[in-house]
Structure formats: structure tokens, C-alpha cells
Amino acid sequence: MKYFMGYLSEVGASLIDQKLKLNIVPQTNVVALAAPTFNYGRIDRAKARTKQRIRTRYPEIGKRFHRIGLPPKIGSFQLFVYGYQDASYWLRQWEVHREMSPSSAAMKRFQHLFERMVVLDYIIRNTDRGNDNWLIKYEPTAIPRDSTPAKDAVVLDDEVAANESAEEVVHSDIDHENGNGKDGTEQIVMDILDCDDMENWDQMDKPKIEVAAIDNGLAFPIKHPDEWRTYPYRWTWLPMAKNPFSEEIVELVLPQLDNTDFMRELCNDLKKLFQA
């Protein structure tokens, strides 16, 4: 494939992603757009200015022009994703700041999304998958809090909270004032967290983690780029790559790849795309 056909590789990666239901490539399509900021030659820009002037001064003649303005350029248009950052950023944060690492449940989902990207890269033979061209969106768990302070809330400064005697004071209040250790503990916890009731714990946001595989312009190569680039799959050095494929990803992908009709349809769609 020639280097200037990379936009078709972007669309091809999105096509395979949708067909296999991987859902990690932002939707990408072929479009024809024109804009003054695009790279045009002097002749194209001169033609556009001349036609615009003629149409302004001689409207009747201007109506005969087939097109006014700069000629459209064909390329790929990819849906923008919000809240994502380079994978290298989050991988570094999780390694340096252990307290920021995802929970086991979030890490399990991340492993599954990572495996989807690995499957995609193998199929499209992506030759440019570094940690800077796949994205991670990570939103840690957040405890919901009311906008107004709870009535009779217990206020503890840092020194009191760190003092070991604080625990004795709390237990003393529970035993003498409430007479019910369970209800008293629950009330104190609610006061400290500014919660109206313990049901707010059910409203606590679960950690969210997503993966987006972008920059697929060097996929579908005519040869392996071993002569001019190091081994392309940078993720092979990551801990997630050491784990075997999960049954979940096998059940998602393998039945489709074993389906002759599905593969024939997929190949025909790719052929139509790259012959356009």
C-alpha cells in the first residue's frame, strides 16, 4: 500500500472493529471536505478566488460554474473521543502511584479491552502501535457528597483524626448516648460523610475505564517494516500481554473468524474499500 493511502487503513480498521464488535476504534469513515486550512497548490487557490470574484461581479455567469470554492479533498474522518489520554500517561501513573491503580474489577475490564486491541492489531497487521497511539479513559471511584452540610455533622480536623484517642471518644458516645452500637456507628459514619442515609453507598460511582485504538494509518501493510522501524507492537512488553487470552475474548472473536460466510463478507467489504 502506498503511504498516501493511509486514510483507507484508518477506515479499514474501523470497519473490522465494527464487524467483529470489538468497539475500541472510534468510528471512522471516508469523507470529502474542503477548507482554506487544507494543503492546496497555488493553481487551485487562484481558481477558487477567480470564480468567487466572477460570481460576485457577474452572478449570471457565476451560476454556470460547476463548483465554487476549493476542491474537496478525500480523507478519513474519525469521531473525536473525550476524556481520553495517551496510554503511556496512565500506565506511568499506575506504576509510579500505586494508590491510583485501578481496582481488581476495573483491571479485569481493562485486560479485556486490551485483548480486544491485541486482536485488532493482529488482524489489521498494524505496524505502528506504540503507547502514544492508543488511549485510556480512567475515572476512579468517587464517593457522592451532598452540596449542603449534614445537620449536626461531626467535624474532625487532621490532628484529631490522626489521634488514637478519637476512636475511644467515638465508642464512648455510641455506648452512652445511643445505647445501640450499630445504629450509633451508622449515624456517626453518615455524619462524617455528610450522607443522609447509608443508601448513598449504593449510589457511589463505579470506576470507569475504556480504551480507544487510534492512529491506524499504517495498518494493512504490503510488507513488514522491519527494515525501517523497530518491532511495532510496543504493548508486547506490558504485563497485560503476558496473560493468555480470556475465554470471553475467545468466545467473542473465534466463532466469527471460523464462519466462512462472515469472513467472505468481511473480505469483500475491505476489497471494495481499498479499490475505491
mmCIF file of C-alpha atoms in Angstrom:
data_model
loop_
_atom_site.group_PDB
_atom_site.id
_atom_site.type_symbol
_atom_site.label_atom_id
_atom_site.label_comp_id
_atom_site.label_asym_id
_atom_site.label_seq_id
_atom_site.Cartn_x
_atom_site.Cartn_y
_atom_site.Cartn_z
ATOM 1 C CA MET A 1 0.000 0.000 0.000
ATOM 2 C CA LYS A 2 1.276 3.434 -0.829
ATOM 3 C CA TYR A 3 1.919 5.834 2.002
ATOM 4 C CA PHE A 4 -0.688 8.361 0.864
ATOM 5 C CA MET A 5 -3.461 5.753 1.137
ATOM 6 C CA GLY A 6 -3.160 5.648 4.910
ATOM 7 C CA TYR A 7 -6.615 7.156 5.358
ATOM 8 C CA LEU A 8 -8.092 3.961 3.905
ATOM 9 C CA SER A 9 -6.238 1.969 6.552
ATOM 10 C CA GLU A 10 -7.902 4.131 9.205
ATOM 11 C CA VAL A 11 -11.324 3.343 7.753
ATOM 12 C CA GLY A 12 -10.439 -0.328 7.274
ATOM 13 C CA ALA A 13 -9.507 -0.660 10.943
ATOM 14 C CA SER A 14 -12.829 0.893 11.921
ATOM 15 C CA LEU A 15 -14.650 -1.474 9.564
ATOM 16 C CA ILE A 16 -13.083 -4.576 11.113
ATOM 17 C CA ASP A 17 -13.682 -3.192 14.598
ATOM 18 C CA GLN A 18 -17.395 -2.819 13.867
ATOM 19 C CA LYS A 19 -17.701 -6.177 12.119
ATOM 20 C CA LEU A 20 -16.053 -8.064 14.988
ATOM 21 C CA LYS A 21 -17.901 -5.957 17.591
ATOM 22 C CA LEU A 22 -14.657 -5.009 19.319
ATOM 23 C CA ASN A 23 -15.838 -1.416 19.853
ATOM 24 C CA ILE A 24 -12.442 0.103 20.574
ATOM 25 C CA VAL A 25 -11.819 2.089 17.367
ATOM 26 C CA PRO A 26 -13.661 5.417 17.154
ATOM 27 C CA GLN A 27 -15.993 5.308 14.169
ATOM 28 C CA THR A 28 -14.128 6.358 11.023
ATOM 29 C CA ASN A 29 -15.449 6.947 7.504
ATOM 30 C CA VAL A 30 -14.238 8.246 4.153
ATOM 31 C CA VAL A 31 -15.307 11.845 3.550
ATOM 32 C CA ALA A 32 -14.684 14.606 1.013
ATOM 33 C CA LEU A 33 -14.167 18.017 2.614
ATOM 34 C CA ALA A 34 -12.778 21.397 1.605
ATOM 35 C CA ALA A 35 -11.318 24.085 3.856
ATOM 36 C CA PRO A 36 -8.905 27.018 3.397
ATOM 37 C CA THR A 37 -6.602 25.474 6.002
ATOM 38 C CA PHE A 38 -6.033 22.347 3.891
ATOM 39 C CA ASN A 39 -2.911 21.994 1.770
ATOM 40 C CA TYR A 40 -3.725 23.296 -1.732
ATOM 41 C CA GLY A 41 -1.482 24.340 -4.593
ATOM 42 C CA ARG A 42 -1.353 27.883 -5.927
ATOM 43 C CA ILE A 43 -3.377 26.966 -9.023
ATOM 44 C CA ASP A 44 -6.303 25.575 -7.016
ATOM 45 C CA ARG A 45 -6.359 28.620 -4.749
ATOM 46 C CA ALA A 46 -6.137 31.019 -7.713
ATOM 47 C CA LYS A 47 -9.034 29.256 -9.470
ATOM 48 C CA ALA A 48 -11.177 29.448 -6.341
ATOM 49 C CA ARG A 49 -10.504 33.187 -5.898
ATOM 50 C CA THR A 50 -11.200 33.920 -9.570
ATOM 51 C CA LYS A 51 -14.514 32.050 -9.574
ATOM 52 C CA GLN A 52 -15.585 33.800 -6.394
ATOM 53 C CA ARG A 53 -14.850 37.233 -7.869
ATOM 54 C CA ILE A 54 -16.683 36.438 -11.106
ATOM 55 C CA ARG A 55 -19.730 35.181 -9.238
ATOM 56 C CA THR A 56 -19.746 38.331 -7.105
ATOM 57 C CA ARG A 57 -19.487 40.749 -10.039
ATOM 58 C CA TYR A 58 -21.358 38.703 -12.656
ATOM 59 C CA PRO A 59 -23.938 36.494 -10.896
ATOM 60 C CA GLU A 60 -25.415 35.161 -14.147
ATOM 61 C CA ILE A 61 -22.040 33.859 -15.288
ATOM 62 C CA GLY A 62 -21.280 32.539 -11.805
ATOM 63 C CA LYS A 63 -24.358 30.311 -11.943
ATOM 64 C CA ARG A 64 -22.752 28.313 -14.734
ATOM 65 C CA PHE A 65 -19.783 27.238 -12.642
ATOM 66 C CA HIS A 66 -19.888 23.598 -11.662
ATOM 67 C CA ARG A 67 -18.208 24.300 -8.319
ATOM 68 C CA ILE A 68 -17.413 27.422 -6.321
ATOM 69 C CA GLY A 69 -14.544 27.359 -3.868
ATOM 70 C CA LEU A 70 -11.690 24.979 -3.268
ATOM 71 C CA PRO A 71 -11.947 21.377 -4.499
ATOM 72 C CA PRO A 72 -12.824 18.816 -1.814
ATOM 73 C CA LYS A 73 -10.124 16.501 -0.557
ATOM 74 C CA ILE A 74 -10.831 12.857 0.184
ATOM 75 C CA GLY A 75 -9.672 11.512 3.522
ATOM 76 C CA SER A 76 -10.726 9.776 6.713
ATOM 77 C CA PHE A 77 -12.892 11.427 9.355
ATOM 78 C CA GLN A 78 -12.705 9.906 12.839
ATOM 79 C CA LEU A 79 -15.071 10.539 15.709
ATOM 80 C CA PHE A 80 -13.372 12.513 18.492
ATOM 81 C CA VAL A 81 -13.323 10.861 21.913
ATOM 82 C CA TYR A 82 -13.475 12.931 25.098
ATOM 83 C CA GLY A 83 -11.734 12.313 28.402
ATOM 84 C CA TYR A 84 -9.033 10.028 26.992
ATOM 85 C CA GLN A 85 -5.263 10.339 27.402
ATOM 86 C CA ASP A 86 -2.287 8.553 25.903
ATOM 87 C CA ALA A 87 -1.884 5.057 27.291
ATOM 88 C CA SER A 88 1.668 5.956 28.303
ATOM 89 C CA TYR A 89 0.289 8.563 30.729
ATOM 90 C CA TRP A 90 -1.989 6.238 32.694
ATOM 91 C CA LEU A 91 0.417 3.300 32.585
ATOM 92 C CA ARG A 92 3.092 5.538 34.088
ATOM 93 C CA GLN A 93 0.711 6.910 36.725
ATOM 94 C CA TRP A 94 -0.330 3.427 37.816
ATOM 95 C CA GLU A 95 3.278 2.316 38.050
ATOM 96 C CA VAL A 96 4.564 5.329 39.995
ATOM 97 C CA HIS A 97 1.489 5.999 42.151
ATOM 98 C CA ARG A 98 0.209 2.646 43.343
ATOM 99 C CA GLU A 99 -2.740 4.268 45.099
ATOM 100 C CA MET A 100 -4.047 5.367 41.692
ATOM 101 C CA SER A 101 -4.068 1.836 40.295
ATOM 102 C CA PRO A 102 -7.475 0.518 39.192
ATOM 103 C CA SER A 103 -9.397 -1.892 41.381
ATOM 104 C CA SER A 104 -9.410 -5.582 40.549
ATOM 105 C CA ALA A 105 -12.798 -5.256 38.821
ATOM 106 C CA ALA A 106 -11.643 -2.278 36.747
ATOM 107 C CA MET A 107 -8.378 -4.043 35.927
ATOM 108 C CA LYS A 108 -10.304 -7.084 34.719
ATOM 109 C CA ARG A 109 -12.258 -4.913 32.301
ATOM 110 C CA PHE A 110 -9.060 -3.173 31.210
ATOM 111 C CA GLN A 111 -7.477 -6.559 30.487
ATOM 112 C CA HIS A 112 -10.463 -7.480 28.328
ATOM 113 C CA LEU A 113 -10.311 -4.205 26.380
ATOM 114 C CA PHE A 114 -6.565 -4.629 25.963
ATOM 115 C CA GLU A 115 -7.122 -8.091 24.492
ATOM 116 C CA ARG A 116 -9.581 -6.615 22.012
ATOM 117 C CA MET A 117 -6.913 -4.201 20.830
ATOM 118 C CA VAL A 118 -4.389 -7.029 20.502
ATOM 119 C CA VAL A 119 -6.837 -8.989 18.334
ATOM 120 C CA LEU A 120 -7.438 -5.916 16.191
ATOM 121 C CA ASP A 121 -3.712 -5.268 15.698
ATOM 122 C CA TYR A 122 -3.044 -8.861 14.680
ATOM 123 C CA ILE A 123 -5.846 -8.843 12.113
ATOM 124 C CA ILE A 124 -5.085 -5.455 10.549
ATOM 125 C CA ARG A 125 -1.323 -6.044 10.929
ATOM 126 C CA ASN A 126 -0.866 -2.642 12.464
ATOM 127 C CA THR A 127 2.767 -1.593 12.164
ATOM 128 C CA ASP A 128 2.586 1.499 14.350
ATOM 129 C CA ARG A 129 1.105 0.641 17.748
ATOM 130 C CA GLY A 130 3.104 2.467 20.395
ATOM 131 C CA ASN A 131 1.826 3.576 23.777
ATOM 132 C CA ASP A 132 1.220 7.041 22.363
ATOM 133 C CA ASN A 133 -1.373 5.983 19.784
ATOM 134 C CA TRP A 134 -3.836 4.094 21.876
ATOM 135 C CA LEU A 135 -5.817 5.897 24.527
ATOM 136 C CA ILE A 136 -7.140 5.142 28.002
ATOM 137 C CA LYS A 137 -10.041 6.798 29.767
ATOM 138 C CA TYR A 138 -9.954 6.176 33.510
ATOM 139 C CA GLU A 139 -12.347 7.634 36.065
ATOM 140 C CA PRO A 140 -11.650 6.396 39.615
ATOM 141 C CA THR A 141 -14.422 5.766 42.119
ATOM 142 C CA ALA A 142 -15.944 8.905 43.607
ATOM 143 C CA ILE A 143 -17.974 8.985 46.853
ATOM 144 C CA PRO A 144 -21.140 11.092 46.392
ATOM 145 C CA ARG A 145 -21.464 14.037 48.762
ATOM 146 C CA ASP A 146 -24.374 16.367 49.435
ATOM 147 C CA SER A 147 -23.942 20.016 48.488
ATOM 148 C CA THR A 148 -25.150 21.139 51.960
ATOM 149 C CA PRO A 149 -23.524 20.058 55.239
ATOM 150 C CA ALA A 150 -25.383 17.405 57.184
ATOM 151 C CA LYS A 151 -27.228 18.537 60.295
ATOM 152 C CA ASP A 152 -25.208 18.123 63.498
ATOM 153 C CA ALA A 153 -22.259 16.889 61.427
ATOM 154 C CA VAL A 154 -19.160 15.779 63.288
ATOM 155 C CA VAL A 155 -16.202 17.952 62.265
ATOM 156 C CA LEU A 156 -12.743 16.470 62.750
ATOM 157 C CA ASP A 157 -9.558 18.304 61.899
ATOM 158 C CA ASP A 158 -6.458 16.456 60.748
ATOM 159 C CA GLU A 159 -4.870 16.326 64.174
ATOM 160 C CA VAL A 160 -7.936 14.905 65.914
ATOM 161 C CA ALA A 161 -8.493 12.395 63.110
ATOM 162 C CA ALA A 162 -4.921 11.204 63.477
ATOM 163 C CA ASN A 163 -5.138 10.962 67.252
ATOM 164 C CA GLU A 164 -5.628 7.454 68.558
ATOM 165 C CA SER A 165 -7.878 8.730 71.343
ATOM 166 C CA ALA A 166 -10.501 9.758 68.796
ATOM 167 C CA GLU A 167 -11.587 6.137 68.452
ATOM 168 C CA GLU A 168 -12.224 5.921 72.204
ATOM 169 C CA VAL A 169 -14.326 9.088 72.122
ATOM 170 C CA VAL A 170 -16.473 7.729 69.298
ATOM 171 C CA HIS A 171 -17.084 4.416 71.062
ATOM 172 C CA SER A 172 -17.905 6.254 74.276
ATOM 173 C CA ASP A 173 -20.548 8.346 72.506
ATOM 174 C CA ILE A 174 -22.047 5.235 70.972
ATOM 175 C CA ASP A 175 -22.327 3.371 74.276
ATOM 176 C CA HIS A 176 -23.706 6.198 76.438
ATOM 177 C CA GLU A 177 -25.850 8.316 74.142
ATOM 178 C CA ASN A 178 -27.303 5.925 71.584
ATOM 179 C CA GLY A 179 -27.493 2.721 73.543
ATOM 180 C CA ASN A 180 -27.265 0.857 70.265
ATOM 181 C CA GLY A 181 -23.775 0.338 68.927
ATOM 182 C CA LYS A 182 -24.846 -0.488 65.367
ATOM 183 C CA ASP A 183 -27.206 2.472 64.938
ATOM 184 C CA GLY A 184 -24.758 4.834 66.615
ATOM 185 C CA THR A 185 -21.873 3.789 64.401
ATOM 186 C CA GLU A 186 -24.041 4.164 61.319
ATOM 187 C CA GLN A 187 -25.129 7.656 62.355
ATOM 188 C CA ILE A 188 -21.571 8.823 63.046
ATOM 189 C CA VAL A 189 -20.376 7.470 59.702
ATOM 190 C CA MET A 190 -23.259 9.243 57.974
ATOM 191 C CA ASP A 191 -22.423 12.490 59.746
ATOM 192 C CA ILE A 192 -18.744 12.324 58.864
ATOM 193 C CA LEU A 193 -19.502 11.601 55.193
ATOM 194 C CA ASP A 194 -22.345 14.144 55.048
ATOM 195 C CA CYS A 195 -24.753 11.402 53.956
ATOM 196 C CA ASP A 196 -28.480 11.393 54.693
ATOM 197 C CA ASP A 197 -28.589 7.600 54.820
ATOM 198 C CA MET A 198 -26.440 4.587 54.106
ATOM 199 C CA GLU A 199 -28.233 4.021 50.800
ATOM 200 C CA ASN A 200 -25.874 6.622 49.308
ATOM 201 C CA TRP A 201 -23.226 3.934 49.267
ATOM 202 C CA ASP A 202 -25.235 2.217 46.529
ATOM 203 C CA GLN A 203 -25.053 5.437 44.528
ATOM 204 C CA MET A 204 -21.261 5.520 44.626
ATOM 205 C CA ASP A 205 -19.884 5.702 41.090
ATOM 206 C CA LYS A 206 -18.029 2.617 39.955
ATOM 207 C CA PRO A 207 -14.595 3.145 38.405
ATOM 208 C CA LYS A 208 -14.850 3.590 34.641
ATOM 209 C CA ILE A 209 -12.154 2.505 32.232
ATOM 210 C CA GLU A 210 -12.213 2.493 28.431
ATOM 211 C CA VAL A 211 -9.699 2.007 25.616
ATOM 212 C CA ALA A 212 -9.578 3.658 22.184
ATOM 213 C CA ALA A 213 -7.290 2.411 19.407
ATOM 214 C CA ILE A 214 -6.398 5.368 17.179
ATOM 215 C CA ASP A 215 -3.728 6.121 14.540
ATOM 216 C CA ASN A 216 -4.284 3.047 12.387
ATOM 217 C CA GLY A 217 -2.963 4.674 9.221
ATOM 218 C CA LEU A 218 -0.037 2.258 8.876
ATOM 219 C CA ALA A 219 -2.161 -0.882 9.109
ATOM 220 C CA PHE A 220 -2.680 -3.341 6.216
ATOM 221 C CA PRO A 221 0.976 -3.042 5.045
ATOM 222 C CA ILE A 222 2.323 -4.684 1.917
ATOM 223 C CA LYS A 223 5.408 -5.757 3.914
ATOM 224 C CA HIS A 224 6.656 -5.809 7.479
ATOM 225 C CA PRO A 225 8.565 -2.582 8.206
ATOM 226 C CA ASP A 226 11.472 -4.407 9.845
ATOM 227 C CA GLU A 227 13.993 -2.521 7.721
ATOM 228 C CA TRP A 228 12.990 0.945 8.888
ATOM 229 C CA ARG A 229 11.245 0.566 12.246
ATOM 230 C CA THR A 230 11.636 -1.477 15.408
ATOM 231 C CA TYR A 231 9.125 -4.179 16.239
ATOM 232 C CA PRO A 232 5.764 -2.404 16.038
ATOM 233 C CA TYR A 233 3.782 -3.982 18.864
ATOM 234 C CA ARG A 234 5.004 -1.893 21.764
ATOM 235 C CA TRP A 235 2.375 -3.439 24.023
ATOM 236 C CA THR A 236 4.227 -6.786 23.964
ATOM 237 C CA TRP A 237 6.368 -5.510 26.854
ATOM 238 C CA LEU A 238 3.355 -4.676 29.022
ATOM 239 C CA PRO A 239 2.278 -7.014 31.860
ATOM 240 C CA MET A 240 -1.195 -7.427 30.321
ATOM 241 C CA ALA A 241 0.356 -9.040 27.247
ATOM 242 C CA LYS A 242 1.807 -11.854 29.373
ATOM 243 C CA ASN A 243 -1.651 -13.192 30.214
ATOM 244 C CA PRO A 244 -3.335 -15.732 27.917
ATOM 245 C CA PHE A 245 -6.459 -14.684 26.062
ATOM 246 C CA SER A 246 -9.557 -14.887 28.231
ATOM 247 C CA GLU A 247 -12.474 -17.142 27.388
ATOM 248 C CA GLU A 248 -14.585 -14.028 26.945
ATOM 249 C CA ILE A 249 -12.491 -12.699 24.059
ATOM 250 C CA VAL A 250 -12.198 -16.181 22.525
ATOM 251 C CA GLU A 251 -15.981 -16.585 22.520
ATOM 252 C CA LEU A 252 -16.392 -13.114 21.032
ATOM 253 C CA VAL A 253 -13.935 -13.426 18.151
ATOM 254 C CA LEU A 254 -13.273 -17.067 17.280
ATOM 255 C CA PRO A 255 -16.809 -18.044 16.147
ATOM 256 C CA GLN A 256 -16.793 -15.132 13.704
ATOM 257 C CA LEU A 257 -13.351 -15.953 12.329
ATOM 258 C CA ASP A 258 -14.426 -19.589 11.876
ATOM 259 C CA ASN A 259 -17.520 -18.519 9.940
ATOM 260 C CA THR A 260 -16.718 -18.781 6.225
ATOM 261 C CA ASP A 261 -19.632 -16.594 5.161
ATOM 262 C CA PHE A 262 -18.686 -13.898 7.657
ATOM 263 C CA MET A 263 -15.062 -13.856 6.510
ATOM 264 C CA ARG A 264 -16.066 -13.749 2.840
ATOM 265 C CA GLU A 265 -18.323 -10.768 3.504
ATOM 266 C CA LEU A 266 -15.605 -9.031 5.526
ATOM 267 C CA CYS A 267 -13.004 -9.531 2.797
ATOM 268 C CA ASN A 268 -15.409 -8.241 0.148
ATOM 269 C CA ASP A 269 -16.100 -5.117 2.201
ATOM 270 C CA LEU A 270 -12.371 -4.484 2.601
ATOM 271 C CA LYS A 271 -11.801 -5.052 -1.110
ATOM 272 C CA LYS A 272 -14.467 -2.501 -2.001
ATOM 273 C CA LEU A 273 -12.927 -0.010 0.416
ATOM 274 C CA PHE A 274 -9.367 -0.261 -0.882
ATOM 275 C CA GLN A 275 -10.416 -0.323 -4.536
ATOM 276 C CA ALA A 276 -12.383 2.907 -4.198
#
